[in-house]
Coordinates of C-alpha atoms and ligand atoms in Angstrom, one line a residue:
Chain A
X1292 CA -2.1 -15.0 17.4
X1293 CA 0.9 -12.7 17.5
X1294 CA 1.4 -10.0 14.9
X1295 CA 3.8 -11.0 12.1
X1296 CA 7.2 -9.6 12.4
X1297 CA 9.8 -10.3 9.7
X1298 CA 12.6 -10.1 12.3
X1299 CA 11.3 -13.4 13.6
X1300 CA 12.1 -15.1 10.3
X1301 CA 15.6 -16.2 9.3
X1302 CA 16.4 -16.6 5.6
X1303 CA 19.6 -18.2 4.5
X1304 CA 20.9 -17.5 1.0
X1305 CA 23.1 -20.2 -0.5
X1306 CA 24.9 -19.2 -3.8
X1307 CA 28.5 -19.3 -4.9
X1308 CA 28.2 -15.9 -6.6
X1309 CA 28.9 -13.0 -4.3
X1310 CA 26.8 -10.4 -6.2
X1311 CA 23.8 -12.7 -6.0
X1312 CA 24.2 -13.2 -2.3
X1313 CA 24.7 -9.5 -1.7
X1314 CA 21.8 -8.3 -3.7
X1315 CA 19.4 -10.9 -2.3
X1316 CA 20.5 -10.2 1.2
X1317 CA 20.0 -6.4 0.8
X1318 CA 16.6 -7.0 -0.8
X1319 CA 15.3 -9.1 2.1
X1320 CA 17.0 -7.0 4.7
X1321 CA 14.8 -4.1 3.5
X1322 CA 11.8 -6.2 4.6
X1323 CA 13.4 -6.7 8.0
X1324 CA 14.2 -10.4 7.7
X1325 CA 17.2 -11.9 9.5
X1326 CA 19.7 -12.9 6.8
X1327 CA 22.5 -15.5 6.7
X1328 CA 24.6 -16.1 3.6
X1329 CA 26.6 -19.1 2.6
X1330 CA 28.8 -19.5 -0.5
X1331 CA 28.9 -23.3 -0.5
X1332 CA 27.3 -26.4 1.1
X1333 CA 29.8 -26.6 3.9
X1334 CA 29.1 -23.0 5.0
X1335 CA 25.4 -23.6 4.8
X1336 CA 25.5 -26.7 6.9
X1337 CA 27.6 -24.9 9.5
X1338 CA 24.9 -22.2 9.7
X1339 CA 22.3 -24.9 10.2
X1340 CA 24.1 -26.1 13.2
X1341 CA 24.4 -22.7 14.9
X1342 CA 21.1 -21.0 13.9
X1343 CA 17.4 -21.7 13.5
X1344 CA 16.9 -21.2 9.8
X1345 CA 13.3 -20.9 8.5
X1346 CA 13.8 -20.4 4.8
X1347 CA 16.6 -21.4 2.5
X1348 CA 17.1 -19.8 -1.0
X1349 CA 19.2 -22.4 -2.7
X1350 CA 21.2 -22.2 -5.9
X1351 CA 21.5 -25.6 -7.7
X1352 CA 24.8 -25.1 -9.5
X1353 CA 27.7 -24.8 -7.0
X1354 CA 31.2 -26.1 -7.0
X1355 CA 31.6 -29.1 -4.7
X1356 CA 28.3 -30.4 -3.3
X1357 CA 25.5 -29.0 -5.5
X1358 CA 22.2 -27.6 -4.4
X1359 CA 20.2 -30.8 -4.8
X1360 CA 22.7 -32.9 -2.9
X1361 CA 22.7 -30.2 -0.2
X1362 CA 18.9 -30.4 0.0
X1363 CA 19.0 -34.1 0.5
X1364 CA 21.6 -33.7 3.2
X1365 CA 19.5 -31.1 5.1
X1366 CA 16.4 -33.2 4.8
X1367 CA 18.1 -36.0 6.7
X1368 CA 18.1 -33.9 9.9
X1369 CA 15.6 -31.1 9.3
X1370 CA 12.2 -31.7 7.7
X1371 CA 10.7 -28.3 8.6
X1372 CA 13.0 -25.7 7.0
X1373 CA 11.5 -24.4 3.7
X1374 CA 13.7 -24.7 0.7
X1375 CA 13.2 -22.5 -2.4
X1376 CA 15.4 -23.3 -5.4
X1377 CA 16.7 -20.4 -7.4
X1378 CA 18.6 -21.5 -10.5
X1379 CA 20.0 -20.0 -13.6
X1380 CA 18.8 -22.9 -15.8
X1381 CA 15.8 -24.8 -14.7
X1382 CA 15.3 -27.9 -16.6
X1383 CA 12.0 -29.8 -16.0
X1384 CA 14.2 -32.6 -14.8
X1385 CA 16.0 -30.8 -12.0
X1386 CA 12.8 -29.0 -11.0
X1387 CA 10.8 -32.2 -10.6
X1388 CA 13.7 -33.8 -8.7
X1389 CA 13.9 -30.8 -6.4
X1390 CA 10.2 -30.7 -5.7
X1391 CA 10.1 -34.5 -5.2
X1392 CA 12.9 -34.2 -2.7
X1393 CA 10.9 -31.8 -0.7
X1394 CA 11.6 -28.3 -2.1
X1395 CA 8.8 -25.8 -1.4
X1396 CA 9.1 -24.2 -4.8
X1397 CA 11.6 -23.2 -7.4
X1398 CA 12.2 -20.3 -9.7
X1399 CA 14.7 -19.1 -12.3
X1400 CA 17.2 -16.3 -12.4
X1401 CA 16.7 -13.5 -12.9
X1402 CA 13.5 -13.6 -11.0
X1403 CA 10.6 -11.0 -11.0
X1404 CA 10.6 -9.1 -7.8
X1405 CA 6.9 -9.7 -7.5
X1406 CA 7.3 -13.4 -7.9
X1407 CA 10.1 -13.6 -5.4
X1408 CA 8.2 -11.7 -2.7
X1409 CA 5.2 -13.9 -3.4
X1410 CA 7.2 -17.1 -3.0
X1411 CA 8.6 -15.9 0.3
X1412 CA 5.3 -14.6 1.6
X1413 CA 3.8 -18.1 0.8
X1414 CA 6.7 -19.6 2.8
X1415 CA 6.2 -17.2 5.7
X1416 CA 2.5 -18.1 5.8
X1417 CA 3.4 -21.7 6.0
X1418 CA 5.8 -21.1 8.8
X1419 CA 3.2 -19.0 10.6
X1420 CA 0.7 -21.9 10.5
X1421 CA 3.4 -24.3 11.7
X1422 CA 4.2 -22.0 14.7
X1423 CA 0.5 -21.3 15.4
X1424 CA -0.2 -25.0 15.5
X1425 CA 2.5 -25.5 18.0
X1426 CA 1.4 -22.6 20.2
X1427 CA -1.7 -22.4 22.3
X1428 CA -4.4 -20.5 20.6
X1429 CA -5.5 -18.6 23.6
X1430 CA -5.4 -15.0 22.5
X1431 CA -7.5 -15.4 19.4
X1432 CA -10.0 -12.8 20.4
X1433 CA -7.4 -10.1 20.7
X1434 CA -7.9 -7.8 17.7
X1435 CA -4.7 -6.6 16.0
X1436 CA -4.0 -3.5 13.9
X1437 CA -7.1 -1.6 15.0
X1438 CA -5.4 1.4 16.7
X1439 CA -6.7 3.7 14.0
X1440 CA -10.3 2.8 14.8
X1441 CA -11.2 5.1 17.6
X1442 CA -14.4 4.7 19.6
X1443 CA -15.6 3.7 23.0
X1444 CA -19.3 4.2 22.2
X1445 CA -21.5 1.2 22.3
X1446 CA -22.1 1.6 18.6
X1447 CA -18.4 1.3 17.7
X1448 CA -17.8 -1.5 20.1
X1449 CA -20.6 -3.4 18.3
X1450 CA -18.8 -2.8 15.0
X1451 CA -15.5 -4.1 16.4
X1452 CA -17.3 -7.1 17.8
X1453 CA -18.6 -7.9 14.3
X1454 CA -15.1 -7.4 12.9
X1455 CA -13.8 -9.9 15.4
X1456 CA -16.5 -12.4 14.4
X1457 CA -16.2 -12.1 10.7
X1458 CA -12.4 -11.7 10.3
X1459 CA -11.3 -15.4 10.8
X1460 CA -14.2 -16.8 8.7
X1461 CA -13.0 -16.0 5.1
X1462 CA -16.6 -15.2 4.2
X1463 CA -17.6 -12.1 2.1
X1464 CA -18.5 -9.0 4.0
X1465 CA -20.5 -5.9 3.1
X1466 CA -19.7 -2.7 4.9
X1467 CA -22.4 0.0 5.0
X1468 CA -21.9 3.5 6.0
X1469 CA -22.0 7.1 4.9
X1470 CA -19.0 8.7 3.2
X1471 CA -16.1 9.4 5.6
X1472 CA -17.2 6.9 8.3
X1473 CA -14.0 4.8 7.8
X1474 CA -15.3 1.9 5.7
X1475 CA -11.7 1.2 4.4
X1476 CA -10.4 1.1 8.0
X1477 CA -12.9 -1.6 8.9
X1478 CA -12.0 -3.5 5.7
X1479 CA -8.4 -3.3 6.7
X1480 CA -9.2 -4.5 10.3
X1481 CA -11.0 -7.5 8.9
X1482 CA -8.1 -8.2 6.5
X1483 CA -5.4 -7.8 9.2
X1484 CA -7.2 -10.1 11.6
X1485 CA -7.7 -12.8 9.0
X1486 CA -5.3 -15.6 7.9
X1487 CA -4.8 -13.6 4.7
X1488 CA -3.0 -10.8 6.5
X1489 CA 0.5 -11.5 5.0
X1490 CA -1.0 -11.1 1.6
X1491 CA -2.1 -7.8 0.0
X1492 CA -5.2 -5.9 0.7
X1493 CA -6.2 -4.3 -2.6
X1494 CA -8.7 -1.5 -2.4
X1495 CA -10.6 -0.5 -5.5
X1496 CA -12.8 2.6 -5.5
X1497 CA -15.3 1.5 -8.1
X1498 CA -16.9 5.0 -8.2
X1499 CA -13.6 6.7 -9.0
X1500 CA -12.7 4.6 -12.1
X1501 CA -14.3 5.4 -15.4
X1502 CA -16.4 2.5 -16.8
X1503 CA -14.2 2.2 -19.8
X1504 CA -11.1 1.5 -17.7
X1505 CA -12.7 -0.6 -15.0
X1506 CA -12.4 -4.0 -16.8
X1507 CA -8.7 -3.5 -17.4
X1508 CA -8.2 -2.2 -13.9
X1509 CA -9.9 -5.3 -12.4
X1510 CA -8.7 -8.0 -14.7
X1511 CA -5.5 -6.6 -16.3
X1512 CA -4.6 -6.9 -19.9
X1513 CA -2.1 -8.7 -22.1
X1514 CA 0.4 -6.9 -24.3
X1515 CA -1.3 -5.7 -27.4
X1516 CA -4.9 -6.2 -26.0
X1517 CA -5.8 -2.8 -27.3
X1518 CA -4.0 0.2 -29.0
X1519 CA -1.3 1.4 -26.7
X1520 CA -1.2 -1.7 -24.5
X1521 CA 2.5 -2.4 -25.0
X1522 CA 3.0 -4.3 -21.8
X1523 CA 1.2 -6.9 -19.8
X1524 CA -0.5 -5.4 -16.8
X1525 CA -1.9 -7.1 -13.7
X1526 CA -5.4 -6.3 -12.6
X1527 CA -6.5 -5.8 -9.1
X1528 CA -7.9 -9.3 -8.7
X1529 CA -4.6 -10.8 -9.7
X1530 CA -2.8 -8.4 -7.3
X1531 CA -5.0 -9.6 -4.5
X1532 CA -3.8 -13.2 -4.9
X1533 CA -3.9 -14.8 -1.5
X1534 CA -5.2 -11.6 0.1
X1535 CA -8.3 -9.5 0.1
X1536 CA -9.9 -7.3 -2.5
X1537 CA -11.9 -4.4 -1.2
X1538 CA -14.5 -3.0 -3.6
X1539 CA -15.6 0.4 -2.4
X1540 CA -18.7 2.1 -3.8
X1541 CA -19.9 -1.2 -5.2
X1542 CA -23.3 0.4 -5.9
X1543 CA -21.8 2.4 -8.8
X1544 CA -20.9 -0.7 -10.9
X1545 CA -22.7 -0.9 -14.2
X1546 CA -24.8 -4.0 -15.0
X1547 CA -22.1 -5.2 -17.4
X1548 CA -19.4 -5.0 -14.7
X1549 CA -21.7 -6.7 -12.2
X1550 CA -21.9 -9.7 -14.6
X1551 CA -18.1 -9.8 -14.8
X1552 CA -17.8 -9.6 -11.1
X1553 CA -20.3 -12.3 -10.5
X1554 CA -18.5 -14.6 -12.8
X1555 CA -15.1 -14.2 -11.1
X1556 CA -16.8 -14.7 -7.7
X1557 CA -18.4 -17.9 -8.9
X1558 CA -15.4 -19.4 -10.8
X1559 CA -12.5 -17.8 -8.9
X1560 CA -10.8 -17.5 -12.3
X1561 CA -10.8 -15.1 -15.2
X1562 CA -8.9 -14.0 -18.4
X1563 CA -6.9 -10.9 -18.7
X1564 CA -8.2 -8.7 -21.5
X1565 CA -6.8 -10.0 -24.8
X1566 CA -5.5 -13.1 -23.0
X1567 CA -6.1 -16.8 -23.6
X1568 CA -4.7 -18.2 -20.4
X1569 CA -7.1 -18.7 -17.4
X1570 CA -5.8 -16.9 -14.3
X1571 CA -6.8 -18.6 -11.1
X1572 CA -7.2 -16.3 -8.0
X1573 CA -7.7 -17.0 -4.4
X1574 CA -9.1 -13.9 -2.7
X1575 CA -11.5 -12.7 -0.1
X1576 CA -14.1 -10.2 -1.1
X1577 CA -15.1 -7.2 1.0
X1578 CA -17.5 -4.6 -0.4
X1579 CA -18.7 -1.3 0.8
X1580 CA -21.4 1.1 -0.2
X1581 CA -23.2 4.2 1.0
X1582 CA -26.3 3.5 -1.0
X1583 CA -29.2 1.2 -0.1
X1584 CA -28.5 -1.8 -2.3
X1585 CA -31.9 -3.4 -1.6
X1586 CA -33.5 -0.3 -3.2
X1587 CA -31.1 -0.6 -6.1
X1588 CA -32.0 -4.3 -6.6
X1589 CA -35.7 -3.3 -6.6
X1590 CA -35.1 -0.6 -9.1
X1591 CA -33.3 -3.2 -11.4
X1592 CA -30.0 -1.3 -11.1
X1593 CA -28.2 -4.0 -9.1
X1594 CA -28.3 -7.7 -9.7
X1595 CA -30.1 -9.7 -7.0
X1596 CA -27.8 -12.7 -7.4
X1597 CA -24.7 -10.5 -6.9
X1598 CA -26.3 -8.8 -3.9
X1599 CA -26.8 -12.1 -2.2
X1600 CA -23.3 -13.2 -3.0
X1601 CA -21.6 -10.1 -1.5
X1602 CA -24.0 -9.7 1.4
X1603 CA -23.1 -12.7 3.4
X1604 CA -22.1 -10.7 6.5
X1605 CA -23.1 -7.0 7.0
X1606 CA -21.4 -4.5 9.2
X1607 CA -23.0 -1.1 9.5
X1608 CA -20.8 1.8 10.6
X1609 CA -22.9 4.5 12.3
X1610 CA -22.5 8.1 11.2
X1611 CA -20.5 10.3 13.5
X1612 CA -23.6 12.2 14.6
X1613 CA -25.0 9.0 16.0
X1614 CA -22.0 8.3 18.1
X1615 CA -21.2 11.8 19.5
X1616 CA -19.6 10.4 22.7
X1617 CA -16.7 9.4 20.5
X1618 CA -16.0 12.9 19.2
X1619 CA -13.7 14.1 22.1
X1620 CA -11.6 10.9 21.8
X1621 CA -11.4 11.2 18.1
X1622 CA -10.7 14.9 18.2
X1623 CA -7.7 14.5 20.6
X1624 CA -6.4 11.6 18.5
X1625 CA -6.4 13.7 15.3
X1626 CA -4.9 16.7 17.0
X1627 CA -2.1 14.6 18.4
X1628 CA -1.5 12.8 15.1
X1629 CA -1.3 16.0 13.0
X1630 CA 0.7 18.0 15.6
X1631 CA 3.2 15.1 15.6
X1632 CA 3.3 15.0 11.8
X1633 CA 3.9 18.7 11.6
X1634 CA 6.4 18.6 14.6
X1635 CA 4.3 21.1 16.4
X1636 CA 3.5 21.2 20.1
X1637 CA 0.2 19.4 20.6
X1638 CA -2.5 22.1 21.3
X1639 CA -5.3 21.6 23.7
X1640 CA -8.9 21.9 22.6
X1641 CA -10.8 24.6 24.5
X1642 CA -14.1 23.7 26.0
X1643 CA -15.9 26.1 23.6
X1644 CA -14.2 24.5 20.6
X1645 CA -15.1 21.1 21.9
X1646 CA -18.8 22.2 22.2
X1647 CA -18.7 23.3 18.6
X1648 CA -17.3 19.9 17.6
X1649 CA -19.9 18.0 19.7
X1650 CA -22.9 19.9 18.3
X1651 CA -21.9 19.9 14.6
X1652 CA -23.6 17.3 12.4
X1653 CA -20.6 16.2 10.4
X1654 CA -22.1 15.2 7.1
X1655 CA -18.6 14.2 6.0
X1656 CA -18.3 12.2 9.2
X1657 CA -14.9 11.2 10.7
X1658 CA -13.0 12.4 7.7
X1659 CA -14.5 15.8 7.9
X1660 CA -13.7 16.0 11.6
X1661 CA -10.1 15.0 10.8
X1662 CA -9.8 17.6 8.1
X1663 CA -11.3 20.3 10.4
X1664 CA -8.8 19.5 13.1
X1665 CA -5.8 19.2 10.8
X1666 CA -6.6 22.7 9.6
X1667 CA -7.0 23.9 13.2
X1668 CA -3.6 22.5 14.2
X1669 CA -2.1 24.4 11.2
X1670 CA -3.7 27.8 11.9
X1671 CA -4.1 27.9 15.7
X1672 CA -1.9 30.4 17.4
X1673 CA -0.7 29.6 20.9
X1674 CA -1.4 26.2 22.3
X1675 CA -5.2 26.1 22.5
X1676 CA -7.6 25.4 19.7
X1677 CA -10.5 27.9 19.9
X1678 CA -13.8 27.9 18.0
X1679 CA -12.4 30.5 15.5
X1680 CA -9.7 28.0 14.5
X1681 CA -12.3 25.6 13.3
X1682 CA -13.6 26.0 9.7
X1683 CA -16.2 28.8 9.9
X1684 CA -18.7 26.4 8.4
X1685 CA -18.6 24.3 11.5
X1686 CA -21.3 25.3 13.9
X1687 CA -22.9 27.7 11.5
X1688 CA -26.1 25.7 11.1
X1689 CA -26.2 24.7 14.7
X1690 CA -26.3 28.4 15.8
X1691 CA -29.8 28.8 14.3
X1692 CA -33.0 27.0 15.4
X1693 CA -32.6 23.2 15.1
X1694 CA -35.8 22.7 13.2
X1695 CA -34.2 22.2 9.8
X1696 CA -34.0 18.6 8.5
X1697 CA -30.7 16.9 8.2
X1698 CA -30.9 17.1 4.4
X1699 CA -31.4 20.9 4.6
X1700 CA -28.4 21.2 6.9
X1701 CA -26.3 19.2 4.6
X1702 CA -27.4 21.1 1.5
X1703 CA -26.7 24.4 3.2
X1704 CA -23.3 23.2 4.4
X1705 CA -22.3 22.0 1.0
X1706 CA -23.4 25.2 -0.6
X1707 CA -21.4 27.2 1.8
X1708 CA -18.3 25.1 1.3
X1709 CA -18.6 25.3 -2.5
X1710 CA -18.9 29.0 -2.5
X1711 CA -16.0 29.4 0.0
X1712 CA -13.9 27.3 -2.4
X1713 CA -15.1 29.1 -5.5
X1714 CA -16.7 25.9 -6.7
X1715 CA -13.4 24.0 -6.8
X1716 CA -14.8 20.5 -6.6
X1717 CA -11.6 18.7 -5.6
X1718 CA -10.8 21.1 -2.8
X1719 CA -14.4 21.2 -1.5
X1720 CA -14.6 17.4 -1.5
X1721 CA -11.4 17.2 0.3
X1722 CA -12.5 19.7 3.0
X1723 CA -15.8 17.9 3.4
X1724 CA -14.0 14.6 3.7
X1725 CA -15.9 13.0 0.8
X1726 CA -14.7 11.9 -2.6
X1727 CA -15.5 13.9 -5.8
X1728 CA -18.0 11.4 -7.1
X1729 CA -20.0 11.6 -3.9
X1730 CA -19.9 15.4 -4.0
X1731 CA -21.1 15.5 -7.6
X1732 CA -24.0 13.2 -6.6
X1733 CA -24.9 15.5 -3.7
X1734 CA -24.8 18.6 -5.9
X1735 CA -27.1 16.9 -8.3
X1736 CA -29.4 15.6 -5.5
X1737 CA -29.8 19.1 -4.0
X1738 CA -29.9 20.8 -7.4
X1739 CA -27.1 23.1 -6.4
X1740 CA -25.9 25.5 -9.2
X1741 CA -22.8 27.5 -9.6
X1742 CA -23.8 31.2 -9.5
X1743 CA -23.3 32.8 -12.9
Chain B
X1099 CA 22.1 15.1 7.9
X1100 CA 19.3 17.3 6.8
X1101 CA 20.6 18.0 3.3
X1102 CA 19.6 16.1 0.3
X1103 CA 21.2 16.4 -3.1
X1104 CA 19.1 15.3 -6.0
X1105 CA 21.5 14.1 -8.7
X1106 CA 20.1 13.5 -12.3
X1107 CA 21.9 10.6 -13.9
X1108 CA 21.9 10.1 -17.6
X1109 CA 19.9 12.2 -20.0
X1110 CA 17.4 13.4 -17.5
X1111 CA 15.6 16.5 -18.6
X1112 CA 16.1 19.3 -16.1
X1113 CA 12.4 19.8 -16.1
X1114 CA 9.5 20.4 -13.8
X1115 CA 9.7 16.8 -12.6
X1116 CA 12.9 17.5 -10.7
X1117 CA 11.6 20.8 -9.3
X1118 CA 8.3 19.2 -8.2
X1119 CA 10.3 16.4 -6.7
X1120 CA 12.4 18.8 -4.7
X1121 CA 9.3 20.6 -3.3
X1122 CA 7.6 17.3 -2.7
X1123 CA 10.4 15.9 -0.7
X1124 CA 10.6 19.1 1.3
X1125 CA 6.9 18.8 2.1
X1126 CA 7.2 15.3 3.5
X1127 CA 10.6 15.5 5.2
X1128 CA 12.1 18.2 7.3
X1129 CA 15.1 18.6 5.0
X1130 CA 16.6 21.0 2.5
X1131 CA 16.8 19.7 -1.1
X1132 CA 19.1 20.9 -3.9
X1133 CA 19.3 19.7 -7.5
X1134 CA 23.0 19.1 -8.4
X1135 CA 24.1 18.4 -11.9
X1136 CA 27.4 16.8 -11.5
X1137 CA 29.1 14.9 -14.3
X1138 CA 29.0 11.3 -13.2
X1139 CA 29.7 8.6 -15.6
X1140 CA 27.5 5.6 -15.0
X1141 CA 28.3 3.7 -18.2
X1142 CA 30.4 1.2 -16.3
X1143 CA 27.2 0.2 -14.5
X1144 CA 25.6 -0.7 -17.8
X1145 CA 25.1 -4.4 -18.5
X1146 CA 25.0 -4.8 -22.3
X1147 CA 23.4 -8.2 -22.3
X1148 CA 20.6 -7.1 -20.0
X1149 CA 20.4 -3.5 -21.4
X1150 CA 19.9 -2.3 -17.9
X1151 CA 22.1 -0.5 -15.2
X1152 CA 23.3 -2.2 -12.1
X1153 CA 22.0 -0.1 -9.3
X1154 CA 24.5 -1.3 -6.7
X1155 CA 27.4 -0.1 -8.9
X1156 CA 25.6 3.3 -9.3
X1157 CA 25.4 3.7 -5.6
X1158 CA 29.2 3.0 -5.4
X1159 CA 29.8 5.7 -8.0
X1160 CA 27.7 8.2 -6.1
X1161 CA 29.7 7.6 -3.0
X1162 CA 33.0 8.1 -4.9
X1163 CA 32.2 11.6 -6.3
X1164 CA 34.0 14.2 -4.4
X1165 CA 31.9 17.4 -4.9
X1166 CA 29.3 16.6 -2.3
X1167 CA 30.7 15.3 0.8
X1168 CA 27.8 15.9 3.2
X1169 CA 24.2 15.0 3.3
X1170 CA 22.2 12.4 1.4
X1171 CA 22.7 11.7 -2.3
X1172 CA 19.7 10.8 -4.3
X1173 CA 20.3 9.7 -7.9
X1174 CA 17.4 9.8 -10.3
X1175 CA 17.7 8.2 -13.7
X1176 CA 15.5 7.5 -16.7
X1177 CA 17.3 4.2 -17.3
X1178 CA 16.0 0.8 -16.1
X1179 CA 17.8 -0.6 -13.1
X1180 CA 18.6 -4.1 -11.9
X1181 CA 20.4 -6.1 -9.3
X1182 CA 21.9 -9.4 -10.5
X1183 CA 19.3 -11.9 -9.3
X1184 CA 16.2 -9.7 -10.0
X1185 CA 14.6 -8.8 -13.4
X1186 CA 14.5 -5.1 -12.3
X1187 CA 14.4 -2.8 -9.3
X1188 CA 12.6 0.5 -9.0
X1189 CA 15.4 1.7 -6.8
X1190 CA 18.0 0.9 -4.3
X1191 CA 19.3 2.5 -1.1
X1192 CA 22.0 1.9 1.5
X1193 CA 20.1 1.4 4.8
X1194 CA 21.4 3.9 7.3
X1195 CA 23.8 5.4 4.9
X1196 CA 24.2 8.2 2.4
X1197 CA 23.2 7.1 -1.0
X1198 CA 20.0 6.1 -2.9
X1199 CA 19.1 5.8 -6.5
X1200 CA 15.9 5.2 -8.3
X1201 CA 14.6 5.0 -11.9
X1202 CA 11.6 6.6 -13.6
X1203 CA 11.8 4.0 -16.3
X1204 CA 8.9 2.0 -15.0
X1205 CA 7.0 4.9 -13.4
X1206 CA 5.6 6.2 -16.7
X1207 CA 2.0 5.2 -17.5
X1208 CA 3.1 4.7 -21.1
X1209 CA 5.2 1.8 -20.0
X1210 CA 2.0 0.0 -19.1
X1211 CA 0.1 1.0 -22.3
X1212 CA -1.9 3.7 -20.5
X1213 CA -2.3 7.3 -21.5
X1214 CA 0.6 9.5 -20.4
X1215 CA 0.0 11.4 -17.2
X1216 CA 2.5 14.0 -15.8
X1217 CA 0.5 14.1 -12.6
X1218 CA 0.7 10.3 -12.0
X1219 CA 4.4 10.2 -13.0
X1220 CA 5.2 13.1 -10.5
X1221 CA 3.4 11.3 -7.7
X1222 CA 5.1 8.0 -8.3
X1223 CA 8.5 9.7 -8.6
X1224 CA 7.9 11.4 -5.2
X1225 CA 6.8 8.2 -3.5
X1226 CA 9.9 6.3 -4.9
X1227 CA 12.2 9.1 -3.8
X1228 CA 10.8 9.4 -0.3
X1229 CA 10.8 5.6 0.0
X1230 CA 14.5 5.2 -0.9
X1231 CA 15.4 8.2 1.4
X1232 CA 13.4 6.5 4.2
X1233 CA 15.8 3.5 3.8
X1234 CA 18.8 5.8 4.1
X1235 CA 17.4 7.0 7.4
X1236 CA 17.3 3.5 8.7
X1237 CA 13.7 2.5 7.9
X1238 CA 12.8 -1.0 6.8
X1239 CA 9.7 -1.9 4.9
X1240 CA 6.5 -1.2 6.8
X1241 CA 3.5 -3.4 6.7
X1242 CA 0.0 -3.3 8.1
X1243 CA -0.8 0.4 7.7
X1244 CA -0.7 2.7 4.8
X1245 CA 2.8 4.1 4.5
X1246 CA 5.3 5.2 1.9
X1247 CA 7.6 2.5 3.3
X1248 CA 5.2 -0.3 2.2
X1249 CA 7.2 -2.4 -0.2
X1250 CA 6.4 -2.2 -3.9
X1251 CA 7.1 -4.8 -6.5
X1252 CA 4.6 -3.6 -8.9
X1253 CA 3.8 0.0 -10.1
X1254 CA 0.2 -0.5 -8.8
X1255 CA 1.7 -1.1 -5.3
X1256 CA 3.3 2.4 -5.6
X1257 CA -0.1 3.9 -6.5
X1258 CA -1.8 2.3 -3.5
X1259 CA 0.5 3.7 -0.9
X1260 CA 0.5 7.3 0.3
X1261 CA 3.5 9.6 -0.3
X1262 CA 3.9 10.1 3.5
X1263 CA 5.0 8.0 6.5
X1264 CA 2.8 6.3 9.0
X1265 CA 3.0 7.4 12.6
X1266 CA 5.5 4.8 13.8
X1267 CA 7.8 5.4 10.8
X1268 CA 7.5 9.2 11.2
X1269 CA 8.4 8.8 14.9
X1270 CA 11.5 7.0 13.9
X1271 CA 12.5 9.7 11.5
X1272 CA 12.0 12.4 14.1
X1273 CA 14.5 10.5 16.3
X1274 CA 17.2 10.6 13.6
X1275 CA 16.4 13.9 11.8
Ligands
LIG1208 ZN1 12.3 -0.4 -0.2
LIG1209 ZN1 5.3 3.0 8.1

């Protein structure tokens, strides 16, 4: 399965109006497609002789041979090319005629950008399937788009193996792991290696959205659904049409939201808030959480039926401290990445600094490691990262006796970071590599208090 | 090559939004950004039946002005933009060329019936600006990784992407900047 590249798709735009040809051509060129334009049927047929055309955007009303006649003509010698009719005045009559004669779809001018890109992505997906059927499926186990997932440890290889297994199946997946372990990267890897990869991956951080807004965020609303709703708005489920929706921190959903979610999982349809029309959606669900959902089920805070629905396939990402062999690789990767982004010479990591990195417990996991190294790239002088370039907090607890429990270390670490940042929650969360909700939860869990 | 002129078009308030945009662009791109208020009449780009401005015509106007003859020209307007076949566009740019324009019309939360937020508006404005500038430096839409060059047909798409470039896109920029 080769990665999708728009430059492998040729779109021909057939319209007698120059401004329409130019604006459509420019719009699709931005996506990287190869574009041909034709102002009449004769030009279009000429192109068909000299090029392999994959998609035709066809205007119905043209002087000379009109769009429908041209479609019939093309179909005589080419049954594969995908034809999308774009017309100023679509009558039911012409639309039905066009579809019967083998048009893939039709739409009216002016067209919503979102609708147009959807039509074309649908077409591209069909082309891809056609091409795939023709080609040998020999490289199917080659994972794509995983270069951001770094790890040679057996633990991470196991995770990638599971991604490889679950990606093509379309089944729901549940990703478990502490904050900062890269759950979204794994979700993205599953999505990018599934048949849905040409459609969107929509991440939703359930923990970051206030309960009162969550329903509108997920399902959208109609104009006038509530005070201030002056325009129709798409929800995340609708945006994920054809693709994947990734619900992070699923454990924070209220029981009411759990019922809503269960319903859409069962019916694959819903109503926008204030809407009458049923919206059908085709999506794949990936969830993630850092809490133990089984405990939540036992405590009555999470619906058992929902738990079984989302927990079809589970991938557990180990915390960084359980895959320390990956730290040097990750560290070099982040240093390179941030040095490149800042157009700095890539510094080396001194042996002493690497020792600090290797022994730290990284409660904020990979994200905390990345933040620490980004900072080190900024502040290091010369071309070597030394222990003093690392956040002072790193290694502080490892200097003492190693008898303290992990929780104590974490509590200590968070307290230090908070006081270093003058209890600025956003900044502390960012440096720890966790989100604000998680930080608040930890502050509450450890009973930390801002000094008076 | 490394100069960008931000040109407010129409009744754009010369407010913090423009200043923030200038600093934001300079954080993401190795360029120097200036805000230029030059009188540029874009009324000829107005389509009275659609009550929107034709963005391609605005780009042509930008290119014709004679005050700024070097660097990139980035128009920012509060008016809704369109190209003939689409209901609207957030912005438009000439790929590998000097001019880009974008609109804040659909970047306001109020447009979607949500509470006003200066912070969200500023972030969307930055992403749109950087995206269109990315086109002028020859970048196409980027897919498969989080990147400011991801294509956006809905405001939610803009919110989903980061204000910065992914590594491959950044590498391309470094080769031209
Ligand atoms: Zn674009
Ligand atoms: Zn990119």
